[in-house]
PDB file of C-alpha atoms in Angstrom:
ATOM      1  CA  MET L   1      13.086  -9.083 -14.270  1.00 45.00           C
ATOM      2  CA  VAL L   2       9.899  -9.295 -12.219  1.00 52.00           C
ATOM      3  CA  TYR L   3       9.080 -12.778 -10.923  1.00 60.00           C
ATOM      4  CA  LEU L   4       5.522 -14.044 -10.693  1.00 81.00           C
ATOM      5  CA  VAL L   5       4.226 -14.266  -7.158  1.00 90.00           C
ATOM      6  CA  THR L   6       2.783 -17.651  -6.210  1.00 90.00           C
ATOM      7  CA  GLU L   7       0.882 -18.862  -3.176  1.00 91.00           C
ATOM      8  CA  GLU L   8       3.861 -21.027  -2.214  1.00 94.00           C
ATOM      9  CA  LYS L   9       6.242 -18.055  -2.377  1.00 95.00           C
ATOM     10  CA  ILE L  10       3.892 -16.041  -0.163  1.00 96.00           C
ATOM     11  CA  LEU L  11       3.745 -18.889   2.370  1.00 95.00           C
ATOM     12  CA  GLN L  12       7.547 -19.115   2.374  1.00 96.00           C
ATOM     13  CA  ALA L  13       7.900 -15.352   2.886  1.00 97.00           C
ATOM     14  CA  VAL L  14       5.416 -15.335   5.787  1.00 97.00           C
ATOM     15  CA  GLN L  15       7.150 -18.326   7.368  1.00 97.00           C
ATOM     16  CA  LYS L  16      10.534 -16.594   7.038  1.00 97.00           C
ATOM     17  CA  GLN L  17       9.209 -13.479   8.795  1.00 97.00           C
ATOM     18  CA  VAL L  18       7.595 -15.446  11.629  1.00 97.00           C
ATOM     19  CA  LYS L  19      10.803 -17.494  12.052  1.00 97.00           C
ATOM     20  CA  SER L  20      12.795 -14.288  12.392  1.00 97.00           C
ATOM     21  CA  CYS L  21      10.449 -13.145  15.188  1.00 97.00           C
ATOM     22  CA  ILE L  22      10.229 -16.523  16.983  1.00 96.00           C
ATOM     23  CA  PRO L  23      13.195 -18.670  15.906  1.00 95.00           C
ATOM     24  CA  GLU L  24      12.629 -21.339  18.575  1.00 95.00           C
ATOM     25  CA  ALA L  25       9.207 -22.309  17.160  1.00 96.00           C
ATOM     26  CA  GLU L  26       8.409 -25.256  14.899  1.00 96.00           C
ATOM     27  CA  HIS L  27       6.878 -24.363  11.529  1.00 96.00           C
ATOM     28  CA  TYR L  28       4.525 -26.436   9.363  1.00 96.00           C
ATOM     29  CA  LYS L  29       2.883 -25.767   6.019  1.00 95.00           C
ATOM     30  CA  TYR L  30      -0.474 -27.338   5.135  1.00 95.00           C
ATOM     31  CA  LYS L  31      -0.433 -30.057   7.820  1.00 94.00           C
ATOM     32  CA  LEU L  32       0.521 -30.260  11.474  1.00 91.00           C
ATOM     33  CA  LEU L  33       2.562 -33.335  12.362  1.00 91.00           C
ATOM     34  CA  GLU L  34       1.790 -35.489  15.383  1.00 91.00           C
ATOM     35  CA  GLY L  35       4.008 -34.939  18.385  1.00 91.00           C
ATOM     36  CA  PHE L  36       4.815 -31.310  17.584  1.00 92.00           C
ATOM     37  CA  ARG L  37       6.229 -29.111  20.336  1.00 92.00           C
ATOM     38  CA  THR L  38       5.027 -25.645  21.252  1.00 90.00           C
ATOM     39  CA  PRO L  39       5.434 -22.991  20.187  1.00 92.00           C
ATOM     40  CA  ALA L  40       4.451 -24.094  16.699  1.00 96.00           C
ATOM     41  CA  PHE L  41       2.911 -22.379  13.681  1.00 97.00           C
ATOM     42  CA  LEU L  42       0.738 -23.894  10.958  1.00 97.00           C
ATOM     43  CA  TYR L  43       0.486 -21.991   7.652  1.00 97.00           C
ATOM     44  CA  LEU L  44      -2.624 -22.529   5.526  1.00 96.00           C
ATOM     45  CA  PRO L  45      -3.785 -20.789   2.351  1.00 96.00           C
ATOM     46  CA  THR L  46      -7.474 -19.973   2.813  1.00 94.00           C
ATOM     47  CA  LEU L  47      -8.469 -17.720  -0.082  1.00 93.00           C
ATOM     48  CA  HIS L  48      -7.274 -16.853  -3.573  1.00 92.00           C
ATOM     49  CA  THR L  49      -9.253 -14.501  -5.795  1.00 93.00           C
ATOM     50  CA  GLU L  50      -8.347 -12.819  -9.057  1.00 92.00           C
ATOM     51  CA  LYS L  51      -9.991  -9.893 -10.786  1.00 93.00           C
ATOM     52  CA  ARG L  52      -9.121  -8.393 -14.132  1.00 90.00           C
ATOM     53  CA  ILE L  53      -8.249  -4.719 -13.753  1.00 90.00           C
ATOM     54  CA  ASN L  54      -7.667  -3.975 -17.442  1.00 89.00           C
ATOM     55  CA  PRO L  55      -6.480  -5.932 -20.499  1.00 85.00           C
ATOM     56  CA  PHE L  56      -2.935  -5.979 -19.128  1.00 87.00           C
ATOM     57  CA  LEU L  57      -3.284  -6.355 -15.340  1.00 90.00           C
ATOM     58  CA  ARG L  58      -5.101  -8.578 -12.892  1.00 90.00           C
ATOM     59  CA  GLY L  59      -5.582  -7.938  -9.184  1.00 93.00           C
ATOM     60  CA  ILE L  60      -4.968 -10.891  -6.873  1.00 93.00           C
ATOM     61  CA  THR L  61      -5.912 -11.335  -3.229  1.00 95.00           C
ATOM     62  CA  ALA L  62      -4.357 -14.209  -1.303  1.00 95.00           C
ATOM     63  CA  GLU L  63      -5.280 -14.938   2.285  1.00 96.00           C
ATOM     64  CA  ILE L  64      -3.014 -16.955   4.546  1.00 97.00           C
ATOM     65  CA  GLN L  65      -4.093 -18.277   7.934  1.00 97.00           C
ATOM     66  CA  VAL L  66      -1.364 -18.789  10.527  1.00 98.00           C
ATOM     67  CA  ILE L  67      -2.437 -20.809  13.561  1.00 97.00           C
ATOM     68  CA  CYS L  68      -0.274 -20.344  16.646  1.00 97.00           C
ATOM     69  CA  PHE L  69       0.012 -23.336  18.943  1.00 95.00           C
ATOM     70  CA  CYS L  70       1.104 -21.820  22.245  1.00 93.00           C
ATOM     71  CA  LYS L  71       2.036 -23.468  25.526  1.00 90.00           C
ATOM     72  CA  GLN L  72      -0.628 -24.870  27.824  1.00 87.00           C
ATOM     73  CA  ASP L  73      -0.748 -24.687  31.603  1.00 84.00           C
ATOM     74  CA  LYS L  74      -0.757 -27.780  33.855  1.00 84.00           C
ATOM     75  CA  SER L  75      -4.558 -28.061  33.485  1.00 85.00           C
ATOM     76  CA  GLY L  76      -4.300 -28.268  29.684  1.00 82.00           C
ATOM     77  CA  ASN L  77      -5.668 -24.753  29.186  1.00 86.00           C
ATOM     78  CA  LEU L  78      -4.053 -22.221  26.900  1.00 90.00           C
ATOM     79  CA  ASP L  79      -1.359 -20.199  28.693  1.00 90.00           C
ATOM     80  CA  PHE L  80      -2.547 -16.641  28.031  1.00 91.00           C
ATOM     81  CA  TYR L  81       0.779 -15.176  29.121  1.00 92.00           C
ATOM     82  CA  ASP L  82       2.469 -17.210  26.369  1.00 93.00           C
ATOM     83  CA  VAL L  83      -0.190 -16.057  23.870  1.00 94.00           C
ATOM     84  CA  SER L  84       0.504 -12.439  24.828  1.00 95.00           C
ATOM     85  CA  GLU L  85       4.270 -12.960  24.503  1.00 95.00           C
ATOM     86  CA  THR L  86       3.812 -14.592  21.086  1.00 95.00           C
ATOM     87  CA  LYS L  87       1.704 -11.668  19.841  1.00 96.00           C
ATOM     88  CA  ASN L  88       4.300  -9.196  21.152  1.00 96.00           C
ATOM     89  CA  LYS L  89       7.121 -11.028  19.359  1.00 97.00           C
ATOM     90  CA  LEU L  90       5.162 -10.988  16.070  1.00 97.00           C
ATOM     91  CA  GLU L  91       4.298  -7.290  16.338  1.00 96.00           C
ATOM     92  CA  PRO L  92       7.379  -5.988  14.438  1.00 95.00           C
ATOM     93  CA  PHE L  93       6.423  -8.093  11.407  1.00 97.00           C
ATOM     94  CA  LEU L  94       2.657  -7.570  11.547  1.00 97.00           C
ATOM     95  CA  SER L  95       2.824  -3.824  12.191  1.00 96.00           C
ATOM     96  CA  ALA L  96       5.025  -3.278   9.119  1.00 95.00           C
ATOM     97  CA  PHE L  97       2.156  -4.313   6.771  1.00 96.00           C
ATOM     98  CA  ILE L  98       4.660  -5.264   4.048  1.00 95.00           C
ATOM     99  CA  LEU L  99       5.950  -8.628   2.897  1.00 96.00           C
ATOM    100  CA  ASP L 100       9.007  -9.147   0.712  1.00 95.00           C
ATOM    101  CA  VAL L 101       8.383 -11.931  -1.803  1.00 94.00           C
ATOM    102  CA  GLU L 102      11.462 -12.433  -3.980  1.00 89.00           C
ATOM    103  CA  ASP L 103      11.991  -9.095  -5.770  1.00 89.00           C
ATOM    104  CA  ARG L 104       8.542  -7.695  -4.874  1.00 92.00           C
ATOM    105  CA  THR L 105       7.268  -5.865  -1.819  1.00 94.00           C
ATOM    106  CA  LEU L 106       3.609  -6.668  -1.175  1.00 95.00           C
ATOM    107  CA  HIS L 107       1.206  -4.966   1.198  1.00 95.00           C
ATOM    108  CA  PHE L 108      -1.016  -6.894   3.573  1.00 97.00           C
ATOM    109  CA  SER L 109      -3.584  -6.411   6.278  1.00 97.00           C
ATOM    110  CA  HIS L 110      -4.012  -8.762   9.211  1.00 97.00           C
ATOM    111  CA  GLU L 111      -6.587  -9.791  11.761  1.00 96.00           C
ATOM    112  CA  TRP L 112      -6.235 -11.879  14.932  1.00 96.00           C
ATOM    113  CA  LYS L 113      -8.879 -14.531  15.616  1.00 95.00           C
ATOM    114  CA  THR L 114      -9.264 -17.706  17.640  1.00 92.00           C
ATOM    115  CA  VAL L 115      -9.511 -21.010  15.736  1.00 89.00           C
ATOM    116  CA  ASP L 116     -10.393 -24.136  17.718  1.00 87.00           C
ATOM    117  CA  GLY L 117      -9.223 -22.397  20.874  1.00 88.00           C
ATOM    118  CA  GLN L 118      -5.855 -21.439  19.347  1.00 93.00           C
ATOM    119  CA  PRO L 119      -4.839 -17.870  18.507  1.00 95.00           C
ATOM    120  CA  SER L 120      -4.353 -17.303  14.805  1.00 96.00           C
ATOM    121  CA  PHE L 121      -3.898 -14.437  12.417  1.00 97.00           C
ATOM    122  CA  PHE L 122      -5.074 -14.012   8.864  1.00 97.00           C
ATOM    123  CA  LEU L 123      -2.928 -12.132   6.364  1.00 96.00           C
ATOM    124  CA  SER L 124      -4.728 -10.703   3.368  1.00 97.00           C
ATOM    125  CA  VAL L 125      -2.149  -9.937   0.662  1.00 96.00           C
ATOM    126  CA  TYR L 126      -3.152  -7.895  -2.394  1.00 94.00           C
ATOM    127  CA  TYR L 127      -0.967  -7.492  -5.472  1.00 93.00           C
ATOM    128  CA  THR L 128      -1.154  -7.084  -9.238  1.00 91.00           C
ATOM    129  CA  GLU L 129       0.300  -9.286 -11.954  1.00 89.00           C
ATOM    130  CA  ALA L 130       0.499  -8.942 -15.698  1.00 86.00           C
ATOM    131  CA  VAL L 131      -2.057 -10.862 -17.714  1.00 82.00           C
ATOM    132  CA  THR L 132      -0.373 -13.843 -19.342  1.00 74.00           C
ATOM    133  CA  ARG L 133      -0.394 -14.359 -23.077  1.00 63.00           C
ATOM    134  CA  THR L 134      -2.798 -17.279 -22.728  1.00 61.00           C
ATOM    135  CA  GLU L 135      -5.271 -15.000 -20.943  1.00 51.00           C
ATOM    136  CA  GLU L 136      -4.792 -12.325 -23.634  1.00 52.00           C
ATOM    137  CA  LYS L 137      -5.544 -14.863 -26.371  1.00 56.00           C
ATOM    138  CA  ALA L 138      -8.622 -16.075 -24.511  1.00 57.00           C
ATOM    139  CA  GLU L 139      -9.841 -12.476 -24.202  1.00 57.00           C
ATOM    140  CA  MET L 140      -9.269 -11.834 -27.917  1.00 56.00           C
ATOM    141  CA  THR L 141     -11.134 -15.039 -28.789  1.00 48.00           C
ATOM    142  CA  GLU L 142     -14.077 -13.977 -26.613  1.00 54.00           C
ATOM    143  CA  GLU L 143     -14.162 -10.580 -28.369  1.00 53.00           C
ATOM    144  CA  VAL L 144     -14.105 -12.200 -31.829  1.00 48.00           C
ATOM    145  CA  ILE L 145     -16.902 -14.649 -30.902  1.00 49.00           C
ATOM    146  CA  TYR L 146     -18.916 -11.828 -29.376  1.00 50.00           C
ATOM    147  CA  ARG L 147     -18.502  -9.607 -32.467  1.00 51.00           C
ATOM    148  CA  LYS L 148     -19.495 -12.460 -34.826  1.00 51.00           C
ATOM    149  CA  GLY L 149     -22.680 -12.941 -32.822  1.00 52.00           C
ATOM    150  CA  ASP L 150     -23.773  -9.273 -33.305  1.00 52.00           C
TER     151      ASP L 150
END
């Protein structure tokens, strides 16, 4: 049986991979709590688009932003050595370009950026899902309405 992929399942899979690379870090989804310790990671969904490929399949792109809160030096500036170490620890996961989500293996691309002075990476995950029966019925209804209007 193939399970449907959800945004939450993707977030959980990304978090699991990052935890395996940096187990000592704190991990947060959606909201960073006050008083967190570094290193810490915040996982945020940033994009979700769907496109119909054919009557039976839809293509889905989900983008996840992961903000890395690294250590700061005594002056309160970002410790670039820690940033470099964090990137190196994440390299085995990010360079694989695959993400296991339940019984599926999804492909992703990634890009490093800086967000509010913190290093972060964006994962763009693309996958296909079957069109649900509700969507099929909606499509059939549209065709019938369209044909009646001819």
